[in-house]
mmCIF file of C-alpha atoms in Angstrom:
data_model
loop_
_atom_site.group_PDB
_atom_site.id
_atom_site.type_symbol
_atom_site.label_atom_id
_atom_site.label_comp_id
_atom_site.label_asym_id
_atom_site.label_seq_id
_atom_site.Cartn_x
_atom_site.Cartn_y
_atom_site.Cartn_z
ATOM 1 C CA TYR A 730 43.080 -189.862 121.314
ATOM 2 C CA GLY A 731 42.220 -189.487 117.860
ATOM 3 C CA PHE A 732 45.107 -187.421 117.234
ATOM 4 C CA VAL A 733 47.688 -190.140 118.261
ATOM 5 C CA LYS A 734 48.143 -193.076 116.184
ATOM 6 C CA GLY A 735 50.423 -196.059 117.483
ATOM 7 C CA ARG A 736 51.533 -198.203 114.766
ATOM 8 C CA VAL A 737 53.923 -201.281 114.633
ATOM 9 C CA ILE A 738 56.726 -201.320 112.000
ATOM 10 C CA ASP A 739 59.093 -203.847 110.349
ATOM 11 C CA ARG A 740 62.295 -202.491 111.826
ATOM 12 C CA ALA A 741 64.340 -203.996 108.779
ATOM 13 C CA THR A 742 61.805 -202.609 105.807
ATOM 14 C CA GLY A 743 60.034 -199.655 107.535
ATOM 15 C CA ALA A 744 57.063 -201.031 106.446
ATOM 16 C CA TYR A 745 53.876 -200.933 108.383
ATOM 17 C CA ALA A 746 52.864 -204.311 110.380
ATOM 18 C CA ASP A 747 49.453 -203.376 110.524
ATOM 19 C CA ASP A 748 48.644 -207.253 111.422
ATOM 20 C CA LEU A 749 50.398 -206.564 114.665
ATOM 21 C CA PRO A 750 47.996 -204.443 117.084
ATOM 22 C CA VAL A 751 50.635 -201.704 118.755
ATOM 23 C CA ASP A 752 49.648 -202.853 122.588
ATOM 24 C CA THR A 753 50.751 -206.551 121.545
ATOM 25 C CA VAL A 754 54.350 -205.648 120.555
ATOM 26 C CA ASP A 755 57.380 -205.409 123.208
ATOM 27 C CA PRO A 756 60.288 -204.182 120.981
ATOM 28 C CA GLU A 757 62.780 -204.253 124.371
ATOM 29 C CA LYS A 758 61.481 -207.964 125.168
ATOM 30 C CA GLU A 759 61.855 -208.932 121.530
ATOM 31 C CA SER A 760 65.177 -207.629 121.380
ATOM 32 C CA LYS A 761 65.912 -210.031 123.952
ATOM 33 C CA ASP A 762 64.476 -213.108 122.052
ATOM 34 C CA PRO A 763 66.749 -214.633 119.039
ATOM 35 C CA ALA A 764 63.677 -215.746 117.639
ATOM 36 C CA THR A 765 62.498 -212.168 117.111
ATOM 37 C CA SER A 766 65.479 -210.308 116.798
ATOM 38 C CA ILE A 767 69.243 -209.961 115.146
ATOM 39 C CA GLU A 768 72.458 -209.311 116.751
ATOM 40 C CA MET A 769 73.590 -205.772 116.302
ATOM 41 C CA PRO A 770 75.401 -205.739 113.007
ATOM 42 C CA ASP A 771 79.171 -205.156 113.145
ATOM 43 C CA GLY A 772 80.012 -201.304 113.221
ATOM 44 C CA LYS A 773 76.301 -200.156 114.108
ATOM 45 C CA GLY A 774 75.354 -199.219 117.382
ATOM 46 C CA LYS A 775 78.438 -197.951 118.805
ATOM 47 C CA GLY A 776 77.618 -195.828 122.043
ATOM 48 C CA SER A 777 74.185 -197.400 122.423
ATOM 49 C CA GLN A 778 75.469 -200.357 123.311
ATOM 50 C CA VAL A 779 72.235 -202.175 122.444
ATOM 51 C CA ALA A 780 73.351 -205.830 121.520
ATOM 52 C CA SER A 781 70.259 -206.929 119.405
ATOM 53 C CA LEU A 782 67.503 -205.398 117.562
ATOM 54 C CA PRO A 783 64.009 -206.673 117.495
ATOM 55 C CA ASP A 784 62.138 -207.300 114.309
ATOM 56 C CA HIS A 785 59.213 -204.986 115.265
ATOM 57 C CA LEU A 786 59.248 -201.149 116.696
ATOM 58 C CA GLU A 787 56.222 -198.759 117.589
ATOM 59 C CA VAL A 788 55.976 -195.769 116.355
ATOM 60 C CA PHE A 789 53.423 -192.961 117.590
ATOM 61 C CA GLU A 790 51.912 -190.380 114.809
ATOM 62 C CA ILE A 791 50.799 -187.598 116.270
ATOM 63 C CA THR A 792 48.127 -185.992 114.134
ATOM 64 C CA LYS A 793 47.148 -182.685 115.880
ATOM 65 C CA GLU A 794 46.983 -179.840 113.864
ATOM 66 C CA GLY A 795 50.147 -177.604 115.213
ATOM 67 C CA ALA A 796 51.752 -180.377 116.644
ATOM 68 C CA GLU A 797 51.920 -183.007 113.818
ATOM 69 C CA CYS A 798 55.111 -185.116 114.421
ATOM 70 C CA VAL A 799 56.224 -188.803 114.731
ATOM 71 C CA VAL A 800 57.515 -190.199 118.174
ATOM 72 C CA LEU A 801 60.044 -192.802 118.213
ATOM 73 C CA PRO A 802 60.586 -194.879 121.488
ATOM 74 C CA ILE A 803 64.272 -195.116 122.212
ATOM 75 C CA TRP A 804 66.686 -197.101 124.571
ATOM 76 C CA GLY A 805 70.370 -197.264 124.920
ATOM 77 C CA LYS A 806 73.008 -197.540 127.734
ATOM 78 C CA GLY A 807 74.205 -194.378 130.001
ATOM 79 C CA LEU A 808 77.090 -194.801 132.883
ATOM 80 C CA TRP A 809 74.592 -196.753 135.220
ATOM 81 C CA SER A 810 71.630 -197.824 133.683
ATOM 82 C CA THR A 811 69.665 -198.127 130.542
ATOM 83 C CA MET A 812 67.837 -194.949 129.471
ATOM 84 C CA TYR A 813 64.529 -195.166 128.187
ATOM 85 C CA GLY A 814 63.105 -192.249 125.948
ATOM 86 C CA TYR A 815 61.000 -190.736 123.426
ATOM 87 C CA LEU A 816 62.252 -188.528 120.288
ATOM 88 C CA ALA A 817 59.759 -186.784 118.342
ATOM 89 C CA LEU A 818 60.861 -185.585 114.899
ATOM 90 C CA ALA A 819 58.904 -183.303 112.503
ATOM 91 C CA PRO A 820 56.860 -185.186 109.968
ATOM 92 C CA ASP A 821 59.182 -184.487 107.468
ATOM 93 C CA ALA A 822 61.366 -186.423 109.840
ATOM 94 C CA THR A 823 64.863 -184.480 109.430
ATOM 95 C CA THR A 824 64.150 -181.991 112.265
ATOM 96 C CA VAL A 825 63.770 -182.912 116.238
ATOM 97 C CA LYS A 826 60.708 -181.357 117.989
ATOM 98 C CA GLY A 827 61.646 -182.988 121.375
ATOM 99 C CA ILE A 828 63.042 -185.294 123.559
ATOM 100 C CA THR A 829 62.657 -186.611 126.614
ATOM 101 C CA PHE A 830 63.748 -189.632 128.972
ATOM 102 C CA TYR A 831 61.241 -191.340 131.163
ATOM 103 C CA ALA A 832 63.373 -193.860 133.012
ATOM 104 C CA HIS A 833 66.870 -194.141 133.538
ATOM 105 C CA GLY A 834 69.336 -194.896 136.643
ATOM 106 C CA GLU A 835 71.976 -192.027 136.276
ATOM 107 C CA THR A 836 73.521 -190.112 138.506
ATOM 108 C CA ALA A 837 71.270 -187.011 140.023
ATOM 109 C CA GLY A 838 73.138 -183.615 139.219
ATOM 110 C CA LEU A 839 75.125 -185.336 136.384
ATOM 111 C CA GLY A 840 73.668 -187.966 133.926
ATOM 112 C CA GLY A 841 70.310 -187.663 135.467
ATOM 113 C CA GLU A 842 70.329 -183.928 133.889
ATOM 114 C CA ILE A 843 69.003 -185.804 130.727
ATOM 115 C CA ASP A 844 65.727 -184.963 132.793
ATOM 116 C CA ASN A 845 66.481 -181.157 132.588
ATOM 117 C CA LYS A 846 64.146 -179.203 130.612
ATOM 118 C CA ALA A 847 66.523 -176.758 129.563
ATOM 119 C CA TRP A 848 68.795 -179.519 127.835
ATOM 120 C CA GLN A 849 65.881 -181.497 126.655
ATOM 121 C CA ALA A 850 64.875 -178.017 124.767
ATOM 122 C CA SER A 851 68.443 -177.463 123.154
ATOM 123 C CA TRP A 852 67.257 -180.105 121.136
ATOM 124 C CA VAL A 853 64.315 -178.593 119.695
ATOM 125 C CA GLY A 854 65.016 -177.583 115.917
ATOM 126 C CA LYS A 855 68.074 -179.677 115.293
ATOM 127 C CA GLU A 856 68.606 -181.104 111.931
ATOM 128 C CA VAL A 857 68.911 -185.162 111.776
ATOM 129 C CA TYR A 858 70.876 -185.608 108.582
ATOM 130 C CA ALA A 859 72.921 -183.316 106.781
ATOM 131 C CA GLY A 860 70.846 -181.525 104.038
ATOM 132 C CA GLY A 861 68.008 -183.358 104.758
ATOM 133 C CA ASP A 862 68.636 -186.472 103.266
ATOM 134 C CA LEU A 863 67.496 -189.325 104.929
ATOM 135 C CA THR A 864 69.527 -191.708 103.404
ATOM 136 C CA ALA A 865 72.647 -189.799 104.781
ATOM 137 C CA ASP A 866 74.547 -190.723 108.038
ATOM 138 C CA VAL A 867 73.002 -189.306 111.307
ATOM 139 C CA VAL A 868 74.513 -186.082 111.924
ATOM 140 C CA LEU A 869 72.462 -185.340 115.234
ATOM 141 C CA GLY A 870 74.309 -185.715 118.259
ATOM 142 C CA VAL A 871 76.047 -184.639 121.545
ATOM 143 C CA THR A 872 79.095 -182.994 121.752
ATOM 144 C CA LYS A 873 81.667 -183.055 124.631
ATOM 145 C CA TYR A 874 80.554 -180.471 127.146
ATOM 146 C CA GLY A 875 81.608 -177.056 126.548
ATOM 147 C CA ALA A 876 83.427 -177.956 122.885
ATOM 148 C CA PRO A 877 82.610 -176.068 119.854
ATOM 149 C CA ARG A 878 79.858 -177.377 118.068
ATOM 150 C CA ASP A 879 77.688 -177.002 115.133
ATOM 151 C CA GLU A 880 74.660 -175.563 116.245
ATOM 152 C CA THR A 881 72.598 -176.758 113.366
ATOM 153 C CA PHE A 882 73.194 -180.373 114.243
ATOM 154 C CA GLN A 883 74.688 -180.596 117.746
ATOM 155 C CA VAL A 884 73.536 -179.963 121.533
ATOM 156 C CA ASP A 885 75.950 -179.535 124.333
ATOM 157 C CA GLY A 886 77.066 -182.521 126.635
ATOM 158 C CA LEU A 887 76.248 -182.538 130.248
ATOM 159 C CA SER A 888 78.741 -181.253 132.567
ATOM 160 C CA GLY A 889 80.413 -183.974 134.183
ATOM 161 C CA ALA A 890 78.620 -186.917 132.753
ATOM 162 C CA THR A 891 80.584 -187.788 129.648
ATOM 163 C CA ILE A 892 79.422 -191.534 129.619
ATOM 164 C CA THR A 893 75.790 -190.617 129.732
ATOM 165 C CA SER A 894 76.253 -187.742 127.213
ATOM 166 C CA LYS A 895 78.094 -190.451 124.961
ATOM 167 C CA GLY A 896 75.422 -193.058 125.694
ATOM 168 C CA VAL A 897 72.726 -190.494 124.877
ATOM 169 C CA ASP A 898 74.712 -189.480 121.314
ATOM 170 C CA GLY A 899 74.995 -193.292 120.364
ATOM 171 C CA THR A 900 71.242 -194.161 121.411
ATOM 172 C CA VAL A 901 70.178 -191.144 119.228
ATOM 173 C CA LYS A 902 72.313 -192.200 116.251
ATOM 174 C CA MET A 903 71.717 -195.627 116.387
ATOM 175 C CA TRP A 904 67.841 -195.732 116.625
ATOM 176 C CA LEU A 905 67.639 -193.028 113.701
ATOM 177 C CA SER A 906 70.212 -194.952 111.457
ATOM 178 C CA ASP A 907 69.672 -197.662 109.058
ATOM 179 C CA VAL A 908 69.625 -200.509 111.520
ATOM 180 C CA GLY A 909 66.721 -198.684 113.584
ATOM 181 C CA TYR A 910 63.991 -196.313 112.590
ATOM 182 C CA GLY A 911 65.553 -195.507 109.286
ATOM 183 C CA PRO A 912 63.773 -197.344 106.593
ATOM 184 C CA TYR A 913 60.689 -196.258 108.178
ATOM 185 C CA LEU A 914 61.517 -192.930 108.302
ATOM 186 C CA GLN A 915 62.653 -192.697 104.568
ATOM 187 C CA LYS A 916 59.306 -194.255 103.509
ATOM 188 C CA ARG A 917 57.433 -191.339 105.298
#
């Protein structure tokens, strides 16, 4: 597809690693190899349960008119499994265009509701950073089911799936922070 460009980035700097073709990089595999990863820095990654970070990440830049966005592969732990998904952001990297999970082992009808199209749609339009400041902490997140929330930044958690909801919250926050895609998003 001419309007989808897969790129590899250096996770720490956010710079493109154009010498590495996207089909040769496996960030999850890299994260398991001490030679191509770092341990999660103290105080970072809470809730995602990701123990180490790969040196390189994939990003997919969509340039189709009317559908422009950047798609970020994400993963983190839920209650029973690692949840694998994609988070799409507007070109300015401050607003969610969509979220989906393509693989997980969460309980059907509970945590498995991360597949629910209505729940996924509740993410669209949410802001990632307060005031659009990409250097600020990530405020996008998931609240406890039924709890008051800020409609600008937060989505309702899944009923009966507190641990999965917390896992999604921690995963999104970690990958959008300075230890994940943050440096890349700031350079866009």
